[in-house]
Structures are given as structure tokens and as C-alpha cells.
Coordinates of C-alpha atoms and ligand atoms in Angstrom, one line a residue:
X483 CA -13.9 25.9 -1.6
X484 CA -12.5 23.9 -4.6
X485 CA -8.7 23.4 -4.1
X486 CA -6.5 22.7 -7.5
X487 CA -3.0 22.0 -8.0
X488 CA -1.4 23.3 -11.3
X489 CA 1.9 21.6 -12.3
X490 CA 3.7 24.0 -14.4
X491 CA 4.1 27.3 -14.8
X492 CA 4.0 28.0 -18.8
X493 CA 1.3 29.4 -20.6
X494 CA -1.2 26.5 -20.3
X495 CA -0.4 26.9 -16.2
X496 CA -1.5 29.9 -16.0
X497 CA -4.6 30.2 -18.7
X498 CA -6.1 27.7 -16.5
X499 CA -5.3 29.7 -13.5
X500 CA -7.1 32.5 -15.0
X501 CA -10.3 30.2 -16.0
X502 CA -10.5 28.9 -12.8
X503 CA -10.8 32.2 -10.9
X504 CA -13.1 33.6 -13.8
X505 CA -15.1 30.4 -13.2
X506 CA -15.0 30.0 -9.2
X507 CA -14.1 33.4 -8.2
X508 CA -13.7 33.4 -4.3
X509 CA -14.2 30.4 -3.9
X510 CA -11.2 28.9 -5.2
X511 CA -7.7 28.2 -4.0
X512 CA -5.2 27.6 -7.1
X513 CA -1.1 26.8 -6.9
X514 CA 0.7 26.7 -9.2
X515 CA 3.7 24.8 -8.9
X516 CA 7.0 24.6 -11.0
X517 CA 10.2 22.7 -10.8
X518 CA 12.0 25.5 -11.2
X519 CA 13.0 28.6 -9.2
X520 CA 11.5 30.8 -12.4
X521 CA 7.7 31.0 -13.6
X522 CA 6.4 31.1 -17.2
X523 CA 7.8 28.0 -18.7
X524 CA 7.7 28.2 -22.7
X525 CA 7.7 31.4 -22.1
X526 CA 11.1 32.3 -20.8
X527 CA 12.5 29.2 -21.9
X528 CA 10.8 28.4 -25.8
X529 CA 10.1 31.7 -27.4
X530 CA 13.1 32.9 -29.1
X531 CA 15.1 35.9 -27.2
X532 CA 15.0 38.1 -30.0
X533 CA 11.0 37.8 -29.8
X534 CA 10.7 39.8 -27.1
X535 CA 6.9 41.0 -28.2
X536 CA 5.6 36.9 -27.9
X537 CA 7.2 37.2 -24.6
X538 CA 4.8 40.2 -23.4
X539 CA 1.8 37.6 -22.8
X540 CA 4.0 37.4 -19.5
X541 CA 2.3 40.3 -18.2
X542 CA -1.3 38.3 -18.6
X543 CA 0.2 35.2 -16.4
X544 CA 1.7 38.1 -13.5
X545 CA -1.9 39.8 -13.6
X546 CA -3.4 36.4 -12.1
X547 CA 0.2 35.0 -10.4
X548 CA -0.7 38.6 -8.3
X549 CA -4.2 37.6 -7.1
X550 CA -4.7 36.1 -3.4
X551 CA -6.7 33.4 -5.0
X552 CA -3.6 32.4 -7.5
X553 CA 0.0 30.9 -5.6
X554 CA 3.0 30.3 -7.1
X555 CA 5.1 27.6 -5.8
X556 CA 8.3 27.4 -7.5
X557 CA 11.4 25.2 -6.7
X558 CA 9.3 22.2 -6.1
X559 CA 9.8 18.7 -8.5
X560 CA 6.6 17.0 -8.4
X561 CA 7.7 13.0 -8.9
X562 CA 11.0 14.2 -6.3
X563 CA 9.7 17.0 -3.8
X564 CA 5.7 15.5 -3.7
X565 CA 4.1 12.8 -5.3
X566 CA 1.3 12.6 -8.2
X567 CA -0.8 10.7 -5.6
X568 CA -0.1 13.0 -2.8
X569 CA -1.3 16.0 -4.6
X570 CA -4.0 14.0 -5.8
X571 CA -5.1 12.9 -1.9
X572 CA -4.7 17.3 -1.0
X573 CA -6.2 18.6 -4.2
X574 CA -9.3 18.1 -6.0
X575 CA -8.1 18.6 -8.9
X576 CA -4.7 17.7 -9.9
X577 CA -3.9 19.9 -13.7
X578 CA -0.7 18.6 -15.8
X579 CA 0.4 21.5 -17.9
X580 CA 4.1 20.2 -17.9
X581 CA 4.1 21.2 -21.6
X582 CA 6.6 19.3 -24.1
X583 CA 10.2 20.0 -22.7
X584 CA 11.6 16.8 -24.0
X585 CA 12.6 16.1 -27.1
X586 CA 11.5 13.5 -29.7
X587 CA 14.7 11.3 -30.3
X588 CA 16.5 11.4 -33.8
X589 CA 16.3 7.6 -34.2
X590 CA 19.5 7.6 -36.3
X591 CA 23.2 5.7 -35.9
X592 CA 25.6 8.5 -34.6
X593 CA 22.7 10.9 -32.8
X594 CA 24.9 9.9 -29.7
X595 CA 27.8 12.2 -31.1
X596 CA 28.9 15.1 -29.3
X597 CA 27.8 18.2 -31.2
X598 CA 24.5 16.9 -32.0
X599 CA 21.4 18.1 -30.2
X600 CA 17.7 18.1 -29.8
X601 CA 16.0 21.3 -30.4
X602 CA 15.2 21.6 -26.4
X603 CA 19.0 21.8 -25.5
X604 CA 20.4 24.3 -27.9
X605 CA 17.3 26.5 -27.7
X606 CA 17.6 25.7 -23.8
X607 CA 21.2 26.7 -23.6
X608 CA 20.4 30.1 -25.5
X609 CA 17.6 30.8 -23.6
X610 CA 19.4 30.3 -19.9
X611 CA 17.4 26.8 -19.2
X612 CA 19.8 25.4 -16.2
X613 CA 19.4 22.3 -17.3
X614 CA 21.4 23.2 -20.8
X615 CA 23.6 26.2 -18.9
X616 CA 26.9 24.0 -19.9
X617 CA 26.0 22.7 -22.8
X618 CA 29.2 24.1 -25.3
X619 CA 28.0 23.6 -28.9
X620 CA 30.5 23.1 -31.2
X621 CA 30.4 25.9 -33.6
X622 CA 34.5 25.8 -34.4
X623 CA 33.1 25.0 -38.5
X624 CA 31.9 26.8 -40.9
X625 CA 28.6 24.1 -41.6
X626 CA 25.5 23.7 -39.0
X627 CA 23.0 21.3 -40.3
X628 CA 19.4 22.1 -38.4
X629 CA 16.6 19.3 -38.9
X630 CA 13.4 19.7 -39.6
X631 CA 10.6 22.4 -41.5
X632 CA 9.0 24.0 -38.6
X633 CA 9.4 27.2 -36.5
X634 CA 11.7 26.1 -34.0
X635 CA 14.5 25.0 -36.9
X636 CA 13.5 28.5 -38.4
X637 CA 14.2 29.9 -34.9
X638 CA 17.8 28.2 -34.6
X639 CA 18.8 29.4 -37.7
X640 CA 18.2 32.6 -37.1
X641 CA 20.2 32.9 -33.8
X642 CA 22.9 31.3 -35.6
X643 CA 22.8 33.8 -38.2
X644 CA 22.5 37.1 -36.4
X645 CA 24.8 39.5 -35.7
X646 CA 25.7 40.9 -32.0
X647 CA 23.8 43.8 -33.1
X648 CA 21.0 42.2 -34.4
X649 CA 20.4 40.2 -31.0
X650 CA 21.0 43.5 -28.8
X651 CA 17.2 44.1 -27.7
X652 CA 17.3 40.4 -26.9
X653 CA 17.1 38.6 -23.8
X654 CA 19.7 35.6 -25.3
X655 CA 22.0 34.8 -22.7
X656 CA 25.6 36.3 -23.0
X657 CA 27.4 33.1 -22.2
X658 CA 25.6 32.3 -25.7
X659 CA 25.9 35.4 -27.1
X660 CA 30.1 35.1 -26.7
X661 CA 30.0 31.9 -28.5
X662 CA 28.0 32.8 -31.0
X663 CA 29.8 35.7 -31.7
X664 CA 33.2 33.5 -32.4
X665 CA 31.8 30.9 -34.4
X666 CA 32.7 29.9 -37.4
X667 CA 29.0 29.4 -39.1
X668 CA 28.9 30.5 -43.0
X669 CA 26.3 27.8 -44.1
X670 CA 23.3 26.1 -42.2
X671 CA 21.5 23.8 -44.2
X672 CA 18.1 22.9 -43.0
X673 CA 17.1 19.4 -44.0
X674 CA 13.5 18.3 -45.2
X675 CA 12.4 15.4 -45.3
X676 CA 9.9 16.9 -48.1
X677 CA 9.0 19.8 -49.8
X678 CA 8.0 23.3 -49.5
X679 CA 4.7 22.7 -49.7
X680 CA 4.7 20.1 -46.2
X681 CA 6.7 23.0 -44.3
X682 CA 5.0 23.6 -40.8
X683 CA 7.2 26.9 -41.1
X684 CA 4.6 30.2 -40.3
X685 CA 5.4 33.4 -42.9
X686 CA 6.0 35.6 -40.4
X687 CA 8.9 33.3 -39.1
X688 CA 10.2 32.2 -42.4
X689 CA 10.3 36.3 -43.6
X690 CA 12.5 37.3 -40.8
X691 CA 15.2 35.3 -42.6
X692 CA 14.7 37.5 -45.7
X693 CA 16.3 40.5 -43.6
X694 CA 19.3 39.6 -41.6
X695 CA 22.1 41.4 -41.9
X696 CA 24.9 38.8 -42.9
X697 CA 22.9 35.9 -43.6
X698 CA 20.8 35.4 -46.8
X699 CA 18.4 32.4 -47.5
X700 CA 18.8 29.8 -50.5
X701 CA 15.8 28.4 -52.1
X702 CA 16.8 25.8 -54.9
X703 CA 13.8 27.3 -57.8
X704 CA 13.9 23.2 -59.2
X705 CA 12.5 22.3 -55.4
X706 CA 9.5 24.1 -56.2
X707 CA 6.0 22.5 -57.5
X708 CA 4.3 24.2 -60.5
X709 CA 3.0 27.7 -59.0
X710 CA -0.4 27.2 -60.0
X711 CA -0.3 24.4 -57.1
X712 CA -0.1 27.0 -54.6
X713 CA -3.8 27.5 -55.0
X714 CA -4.6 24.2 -53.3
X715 CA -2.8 25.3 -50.5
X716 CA -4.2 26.6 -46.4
X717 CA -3.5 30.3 -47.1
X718 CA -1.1 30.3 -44.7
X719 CA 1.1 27.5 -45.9
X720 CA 0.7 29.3 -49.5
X721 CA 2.1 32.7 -47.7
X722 CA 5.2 30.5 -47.0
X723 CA 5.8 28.8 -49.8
X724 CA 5.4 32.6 -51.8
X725 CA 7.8 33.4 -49.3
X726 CA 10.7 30.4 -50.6
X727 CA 9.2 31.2 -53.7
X728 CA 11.0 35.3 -53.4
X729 CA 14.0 33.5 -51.9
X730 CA 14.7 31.2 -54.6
X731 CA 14.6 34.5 -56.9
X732 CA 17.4 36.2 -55.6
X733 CA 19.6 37.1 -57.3
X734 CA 23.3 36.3 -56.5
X735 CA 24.3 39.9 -56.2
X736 CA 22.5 40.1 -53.2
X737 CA 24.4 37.3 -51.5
X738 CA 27.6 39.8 -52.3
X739 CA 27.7 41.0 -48.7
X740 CA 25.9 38.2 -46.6
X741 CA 28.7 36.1 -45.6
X742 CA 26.6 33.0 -44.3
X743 CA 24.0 30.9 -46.4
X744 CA 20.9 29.6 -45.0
X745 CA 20.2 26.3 -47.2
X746 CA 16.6 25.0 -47.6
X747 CA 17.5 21.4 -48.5
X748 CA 14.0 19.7 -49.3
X749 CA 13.7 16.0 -49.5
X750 CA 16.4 15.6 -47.6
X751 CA 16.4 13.4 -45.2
X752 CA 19.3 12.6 -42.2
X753 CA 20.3 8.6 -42.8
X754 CA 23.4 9.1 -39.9
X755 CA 25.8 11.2 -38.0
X756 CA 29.5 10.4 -38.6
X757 CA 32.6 11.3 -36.9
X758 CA 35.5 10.8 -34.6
X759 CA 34.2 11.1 -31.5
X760 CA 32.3 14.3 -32.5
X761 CA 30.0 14.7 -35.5
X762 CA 31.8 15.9 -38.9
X763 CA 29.2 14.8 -41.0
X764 CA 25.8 14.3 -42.0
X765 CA 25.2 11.5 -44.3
X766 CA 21.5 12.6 -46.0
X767 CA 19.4 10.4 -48.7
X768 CA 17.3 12.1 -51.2
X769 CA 13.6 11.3 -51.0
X770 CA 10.7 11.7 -52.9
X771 CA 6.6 11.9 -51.7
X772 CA 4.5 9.0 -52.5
X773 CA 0.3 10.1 -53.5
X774 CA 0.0 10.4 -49.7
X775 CA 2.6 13.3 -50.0
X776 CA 4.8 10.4 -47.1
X777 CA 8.5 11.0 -47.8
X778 CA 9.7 7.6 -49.2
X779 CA 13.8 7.3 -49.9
X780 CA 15.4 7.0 -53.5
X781 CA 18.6 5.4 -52.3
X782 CA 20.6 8.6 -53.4
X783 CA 22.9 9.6 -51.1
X784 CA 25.3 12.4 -50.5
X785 CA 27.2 14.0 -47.3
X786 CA 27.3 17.6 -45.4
X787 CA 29.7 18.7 -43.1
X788 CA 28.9 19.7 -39.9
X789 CA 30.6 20.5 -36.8
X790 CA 27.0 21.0 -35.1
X791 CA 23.5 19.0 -35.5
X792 CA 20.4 20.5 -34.0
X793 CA 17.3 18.2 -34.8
X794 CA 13.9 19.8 -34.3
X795 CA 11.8 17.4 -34.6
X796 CA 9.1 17.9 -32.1
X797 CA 9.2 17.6 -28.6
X798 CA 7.3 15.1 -26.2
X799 CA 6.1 15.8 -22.4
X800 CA 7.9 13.6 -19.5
X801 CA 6.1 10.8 -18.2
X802 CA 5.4 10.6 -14.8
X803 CA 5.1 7.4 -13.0
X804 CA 1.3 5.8 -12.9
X805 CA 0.4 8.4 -15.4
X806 CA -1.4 6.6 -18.5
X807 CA 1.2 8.0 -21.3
X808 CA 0.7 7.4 -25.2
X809 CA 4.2 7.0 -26.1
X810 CA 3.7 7.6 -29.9
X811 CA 2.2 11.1 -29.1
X812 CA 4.6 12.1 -26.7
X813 CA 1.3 13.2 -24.6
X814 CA -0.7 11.8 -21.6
X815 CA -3.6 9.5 -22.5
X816 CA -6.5 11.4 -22.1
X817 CA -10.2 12.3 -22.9
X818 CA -10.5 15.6 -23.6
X819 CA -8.4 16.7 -20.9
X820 CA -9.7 14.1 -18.2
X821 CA -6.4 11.5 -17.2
X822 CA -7.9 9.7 -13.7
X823 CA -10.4 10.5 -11.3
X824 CA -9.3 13.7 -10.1
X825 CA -6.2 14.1 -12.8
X826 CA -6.5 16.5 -15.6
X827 CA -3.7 17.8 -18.2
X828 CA -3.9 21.1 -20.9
X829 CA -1.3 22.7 -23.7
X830 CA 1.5 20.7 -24.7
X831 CA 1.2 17.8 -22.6
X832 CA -3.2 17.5 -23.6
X833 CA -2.7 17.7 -27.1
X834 CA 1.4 17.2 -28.3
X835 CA 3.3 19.7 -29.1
X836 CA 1.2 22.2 -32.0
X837 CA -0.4 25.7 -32.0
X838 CA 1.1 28.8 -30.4
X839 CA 0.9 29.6 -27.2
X840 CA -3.0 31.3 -27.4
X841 CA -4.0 27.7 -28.3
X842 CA -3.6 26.9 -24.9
X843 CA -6.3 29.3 -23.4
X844 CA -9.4 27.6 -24.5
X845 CA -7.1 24.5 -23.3
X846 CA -7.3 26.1 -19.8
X847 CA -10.4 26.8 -20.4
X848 CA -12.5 23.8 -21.2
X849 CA -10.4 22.0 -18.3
X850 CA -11.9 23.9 -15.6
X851 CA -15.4 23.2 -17.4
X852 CA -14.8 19.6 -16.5
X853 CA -13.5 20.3 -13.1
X854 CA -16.6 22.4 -12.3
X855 CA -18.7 19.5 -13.5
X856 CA -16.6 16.9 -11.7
X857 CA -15.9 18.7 -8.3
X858 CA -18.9 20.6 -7.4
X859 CA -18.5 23.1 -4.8
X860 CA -15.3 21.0 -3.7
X861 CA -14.4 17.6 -1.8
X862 CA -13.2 18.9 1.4
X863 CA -9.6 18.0 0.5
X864 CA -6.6 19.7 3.0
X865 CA -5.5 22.4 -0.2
X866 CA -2.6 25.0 0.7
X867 CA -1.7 24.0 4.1
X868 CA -1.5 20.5 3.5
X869 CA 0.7 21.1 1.2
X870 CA 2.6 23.7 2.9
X871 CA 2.5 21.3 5.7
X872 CA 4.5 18.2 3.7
X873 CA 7.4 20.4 1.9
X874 CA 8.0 21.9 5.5
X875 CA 8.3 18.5 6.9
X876 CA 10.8 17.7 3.5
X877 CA 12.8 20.8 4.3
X878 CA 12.0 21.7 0.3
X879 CA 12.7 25.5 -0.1
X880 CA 10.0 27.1 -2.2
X881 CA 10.1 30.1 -4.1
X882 CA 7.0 32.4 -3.9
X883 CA 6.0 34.8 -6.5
X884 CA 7.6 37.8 -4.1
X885 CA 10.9 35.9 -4.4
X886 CA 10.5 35.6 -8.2
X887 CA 10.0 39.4 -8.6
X888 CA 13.2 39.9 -6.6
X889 CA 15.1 37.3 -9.2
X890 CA 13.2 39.2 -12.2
X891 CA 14.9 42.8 -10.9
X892 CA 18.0 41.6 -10.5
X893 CA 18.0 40.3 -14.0
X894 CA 16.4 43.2 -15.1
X895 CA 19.4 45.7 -13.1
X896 CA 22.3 42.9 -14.1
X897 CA 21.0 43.4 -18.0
X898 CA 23.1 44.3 -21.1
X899 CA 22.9 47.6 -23.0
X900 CA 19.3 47.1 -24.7
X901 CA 18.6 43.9 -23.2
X902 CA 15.7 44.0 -21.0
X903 CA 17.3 41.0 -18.6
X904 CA 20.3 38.7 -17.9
X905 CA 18.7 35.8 -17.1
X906 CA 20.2 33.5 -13.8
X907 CA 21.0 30.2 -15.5
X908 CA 21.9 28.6 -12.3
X909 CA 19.2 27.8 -9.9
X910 CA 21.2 28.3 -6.5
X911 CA 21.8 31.7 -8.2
X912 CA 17.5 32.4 -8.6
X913 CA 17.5 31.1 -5.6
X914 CA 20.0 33.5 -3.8
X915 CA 18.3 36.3 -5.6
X916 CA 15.0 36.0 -4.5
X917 CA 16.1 35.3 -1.1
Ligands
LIG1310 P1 6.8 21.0 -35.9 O1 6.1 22.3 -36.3 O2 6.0 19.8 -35.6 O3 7.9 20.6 -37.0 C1 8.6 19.5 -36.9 C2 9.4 19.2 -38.2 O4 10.2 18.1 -38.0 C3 8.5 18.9 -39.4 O5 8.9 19.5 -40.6 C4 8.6 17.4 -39.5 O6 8.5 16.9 -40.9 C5 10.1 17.2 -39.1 N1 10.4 15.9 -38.7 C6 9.8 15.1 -37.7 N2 10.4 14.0 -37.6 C7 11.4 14.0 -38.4 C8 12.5 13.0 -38.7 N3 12.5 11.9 -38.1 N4 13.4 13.4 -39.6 C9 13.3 14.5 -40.3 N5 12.4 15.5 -40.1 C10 11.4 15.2 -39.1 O7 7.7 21.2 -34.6 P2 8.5 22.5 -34.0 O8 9.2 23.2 -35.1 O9 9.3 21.9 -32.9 O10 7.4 23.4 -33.4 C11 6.6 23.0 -32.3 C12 5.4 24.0 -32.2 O11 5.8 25.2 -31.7 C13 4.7 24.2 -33.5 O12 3.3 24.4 -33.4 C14 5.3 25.6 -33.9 O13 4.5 26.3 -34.9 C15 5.4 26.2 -32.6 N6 6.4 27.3 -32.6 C16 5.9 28.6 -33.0 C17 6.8 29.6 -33.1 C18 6.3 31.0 -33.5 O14 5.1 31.1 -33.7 N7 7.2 32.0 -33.6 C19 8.2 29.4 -32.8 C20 8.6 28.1 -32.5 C21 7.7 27.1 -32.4 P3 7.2 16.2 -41.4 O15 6.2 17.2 -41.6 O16 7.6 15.5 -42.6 O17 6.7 15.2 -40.3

């Protein structure tokens, strides 16, 4: 019997759940444990609410959560509940899929303000993360400025832009959808720090913004290389940029009815935050790309408002103590998955935070690879009851996957019109439901 602990719950959590029983079959024992009260990390708490179709991968991750073979063990903190080196001493294999929750600091004077946030908060707060439940953004003026050309600043401005309506087959949290329905937003601008042909923006994402229904996208046409350019381009990247390329094309009668502006502002790039105690400003320098296509500054200078900041930047995984950590990365330090004897990591917290979520199934995959190489037919560790044994002892209350399917139904019966769940966004709440 090979025993293996899986610390979180997202998608890499479980892809290597599933390898490991297509690789071991009966004779492995798997849990899968999560801070929280909640399985399927990224999942419930990344992929934006009003992508409800992303979110049906769920389905996958309950089809081996449901097998005797597979345990979820929710409401347990490893580094606060159990130790890396405890688990290490009960499992034989120890797998860190803690993904990339955290995220990379904006390293500029005034980040500190209130009203300016990283990417994990302010999706976290729409997306019911407890830790971000109380966040209150500041969205009392009518500019936002969002950081960053990838899909999660494409993500924020599009919550910010929809409609009520548009966000009704959502799962957005209501305390979010309230605010966002009083806010003042009529212009997000989303900085780049260089041009639309370095966006890490996908076409599918950067469409949607093409069809909202009081929002309309601004391309500036003089931001745009020389079209024959696009040639040199990944085909997807050229599928974006064809994409700014119809936005910078429309034509101002179409903005007639769309009462907020969604700003690409390339080579643009955030120099500080300024305000009174809350941010009112964003002071941004121009910039140009050097051969290497680096953004270098030009020493021009100019200033948007803002009541709210959301940087997305990127996002790094949390070290854990006596973990080897590569602090540029924001990853653990590791060969190919392997950490220590005994200590593996997959998705987000392998490789940094890239890909979608189906990049972390051959993740999962080539993981167990090396724990079949490394463990043979197991070490004779204690597994389950050892560990069963030690949160008893610590009075820690885990949350099964039984308990979990009561929180789901309640969230499912407690729902809006046309949403499929109100998510709990406190955990003593999951934790009475699934009691
Ligand atoms: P990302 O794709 O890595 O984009 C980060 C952006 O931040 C880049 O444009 C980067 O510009 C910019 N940036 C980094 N440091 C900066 C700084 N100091 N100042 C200004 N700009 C800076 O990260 P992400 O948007 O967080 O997405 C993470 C991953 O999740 C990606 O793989 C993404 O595709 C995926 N995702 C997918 C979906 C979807 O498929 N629907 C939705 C959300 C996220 P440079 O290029 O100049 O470094």
C-alpha cells in the first residue's frame, strides 16, 4: 500500500489524485487535504463567476473525491493544524499543489494605499474567498485603473463592467454583486507596460469585452505595429492582437450607448499611487521596448485618477517553512517535480503561475511517475490513521467530502434567480452547513 498526502484541493490536487489511482489502483491510499472548509481551489475561487462552463471541470475532481481510495480532508492548515515533517514521517509521499494564491507585490511608493489591491483579493472578494469576504473596494469614482495584460486584468474588467443582468447565471457573490451594482465605474484603464503584441491576454477572453452591454473597449489605432507584423506572431497572440486591432476600429457611434470605457493603455507603466490616505491617483510613465521587446521608461509622465487599483501582476505560492523556495519564481525549488526525499509539488506551485487549468494534468501526471519510481510498492509509513490519529489528539475539526456536499446544497438551495450557488464566505458558516 503506497500512502500519499495531497496538500490542496485545486485542479493540480486532484489531477494527481486521479493519476495516482489510475497508476496504483487498489493499492493506494490518497488525502487530500485543504485549508479550507471548501474543495477545488482555483476552481471556486480563480475562475471568474460568470465562467461557469471552466468551472464544470468540478465534476472531473468529484468523480475521484467519490472513490474509497480518494479522501478529502478539509479544514486542516498544514504549517498550523500538522506539520510538513509530520506528514512527511506518515506519508510516503508528501505532493504540494498549494497553487499560487499570493500575489506578486507591486513594488511601487503608495501600493500601501487603501483602495489598491492585488489581483488575489479583489478577484477573492468576488469570488466568496474568506480570506477577502470584508474587503470593501472603493468604487465611489468613476476611474478604476487595472495592471497588467493578461487574463486575470481582462477578468476584472469585465466584472467591473457588467451589468446585474449580465452577471445573473453567475456564481459572483451578492455582497459583490450590491457593490458593484452602485459603483460609480465609467472608465477602467488597463495599464501595459508594453504593447499589444507582448499581451498574455487569450482571444477568447479579450472578445468577451467586445459584447457587453454598457461597456465598450478603446484601442488607441497609433498603439498598433504595422499589420503586416502580425505575421511574426504565435497564432494565438495574432488572434488577440486582430482582436485590439477591430476595437481600435470602432467607430464612436457605437460608444453612443455604452456608458463606461474600457481603456487599453500600452506602454504604460504605474511609477506610484498617490492620495490622502486612500489612492486618488495613478502617476504612469510612458515607455518604449528596447531590441529585446524589455519595456524601458522615456521619462514622460502623466496621471489617472482612480478611486480603485487592482494590480495583476502574477501571483506566487506561499512558502512553507524548510521548504527550498526560489523567491524570484514565486515557486518551490524543484527538479521536475521532486523538492526532498519524499516531498513533491505540481501546477502553480511546480511551475509559477502560467497555462490553464488542463496544464496541470500531465503535472499530476508525471508526479506520480516519480513517486512510483521513488516509493515502490510503499514504505510502510502509518497513512490515514496516523493522521486521523494526530488531528484528533489537536481537537482540529475536519470537513469530509460528505460534509462538503451538504455545504454545496445549501449553496445550491440559498442561490439567486439563475445563479447556480450562493457561496458561504465565512468558514464557521461551511462549517455549520456541512455539520
Ligand atoms: P500573466 O498572464 O502572467 O500576466 C501578467 C501581466 O502583468 C503581464 O502583462 C505582465 O507584463 C504584467 N506585469 C508583470 N509585472 C508587472 C509590473 N511590475 N508592472 C506592470 N505590469 C506587470 O498573469 P495573470 O493574468 O495573473 O494570469 C495567470 C495565469 O492564469 C495565466 O496563465 C493566465 O492565462 C491564466 N488565466 C486564464 C484565464 C482563462 O483562460 N480564462 C483567466 C485568468 C487567468 P510583462 O509581459 O511585461 O511582464
Amino acid at each position: 500500500m503506497r500512502h500519499i498526502a495531497i496538500i490542496g484541493s485545486g485542479p493540480a490536487g486532484y489531477y494527481t489524485a486521479e493519476a495516482a489511482q489510475k497508476a496504483f489502483g487498489e493499492d493506494v491510499r490518497v488525502d487530500v487535504i485543504d485549508r479550507l472548509p471548501v474543495p477545488y481551489g482555483l476552481i471556486r475561487f480563480g475562475v471568474a463567476p460568470d465562467h461557469q462552463s471552466i468551472k464544470a471541470v468540478s465534476r472531473r475532481y468529484e468523480a475521484v473525491a467519490l472513490t474509497e481510495n480518494v479522501r478529502f480532508v478539509g479544514n486542516v492548515c498544514v504549517g498550523k493544524d500538522i506539520s510538513i515533517d509530520e506528514l512527511l514521517g506518515l506519508y510516503d509521499a508528501v505532493v504540494l499543489a498549494t497553487g499560487a494564491p499570493h500575489d506578486r507585490p507591486l513594488e511601487i511608493a503608495g501600493a500601501d494605499l487603501h483602495g489598491v489591491y492585488g489581483s488575489a483579493a479583489f478577484v477573492g472578494w468576488y469570488n466568496g474567498h474568506p480570506d477577502f469576504a470584508d474587503l470593501e473596494p472603493p468604487l465611489d469614482s468613476s476611474h478604476v485603473v487595472v495592471i497588467g495584460n493578461g487574463n486575470v486584468a481582462l477578468d476584472v474588467a469585465r466584472i467591473l463592467s457588467k451589468t446585474r443582468e449580465e452577471l445573473g447565471g453567475s456564481d459572483i457573490v451578492s455582497h459583490a454583486l450590491d457593490v458593484l451594482e452602485t459603483a460609480k465605474t465609467e472608465h477602467v484603464s488597463i495599464l501595459g507596460r508594453r504593447g499589444p503584441h507582448q499581451i498574455a491576454m487569450t482571444p477568447k477572453e479579450l472578445g468577451e469585452l467586445g459584447h457587453l452591454a454598457r461597456a465598450c473597449p478603446r484601442v488607441d489605432p497609433a498603439d498598433l505595429p504595422d499589420v503586416a507584423e502580425d505575421a511574426l506572431l504565435e497564432p494565438g497572440v495574432r488572434k488577440s492582437v486582430t482582436c485590439l486591432r477591430e476595437f481600435a476600429a470602432y467607430p464612436e457611434s457605437f460608444r453612443a450607448d455604452k456608458p463606461i470605457e474600457i481603456d487599453f493603455d500600452f506602454f504604460a507603466s504605474p511609477v506610484r499611487i498617490e492620495g490622502d490616505g486612500r489612492v486618488e491617483r495613478v502617476v504612469v510613465e510612458r515607455t518604449a521596448l528596447d531590441a529585446d521587446m524589455r519595456s524601458v521608461a522615456t521619462g514622460e509622465t502623466y496621471e489617472i485618477p482612480a478611486s480603485l487599483v487592482v494590480s495583476c501582476i502574477g501571483y506566487q505560492t506561499p512558502p512553507i517553512d524548510g521548504v527550498p523556495y526560489e523567491h524570484g519564481r514565486g515557486r518551490f525549488a524543484n527538479d521536475e517535480g521532486r523538492i526532498l526525499p519524499g516531498l513533491y509539488c505540481v501546477g502553480w506551485a511546480r511551475r509559477g503561475p502560467s497555462g490553464t487549468i488542463g496544464t496541470n494534468r500531465p503535472d499530476g501526471y508525471s508526479v506520480v511517475d516519480l513517486i512510483a519510481a521513488d516509493v515502490g510498492d510503499g514504505t510502510g509509513k502509518a497513512g490515514r490513521p496516523g493522521l486521523d490519529a494526530l488531528l484528533d489528539k489537536r481537537g482540529t475539526q475536519v470537513v469530509k467530502f460528505s460534509d462538503w456536499k451538504k455545504i454545496e446544497e445549501a449553496e445550491i438551495a440559498n442561490a439567486r434567480d439563475g445563479s447556480p450557488r450562493e457561496k458561504f464566505v465565512r468558514i464557521e458558516d461551511m462549517i455549520k452547513a456541512g455539520s
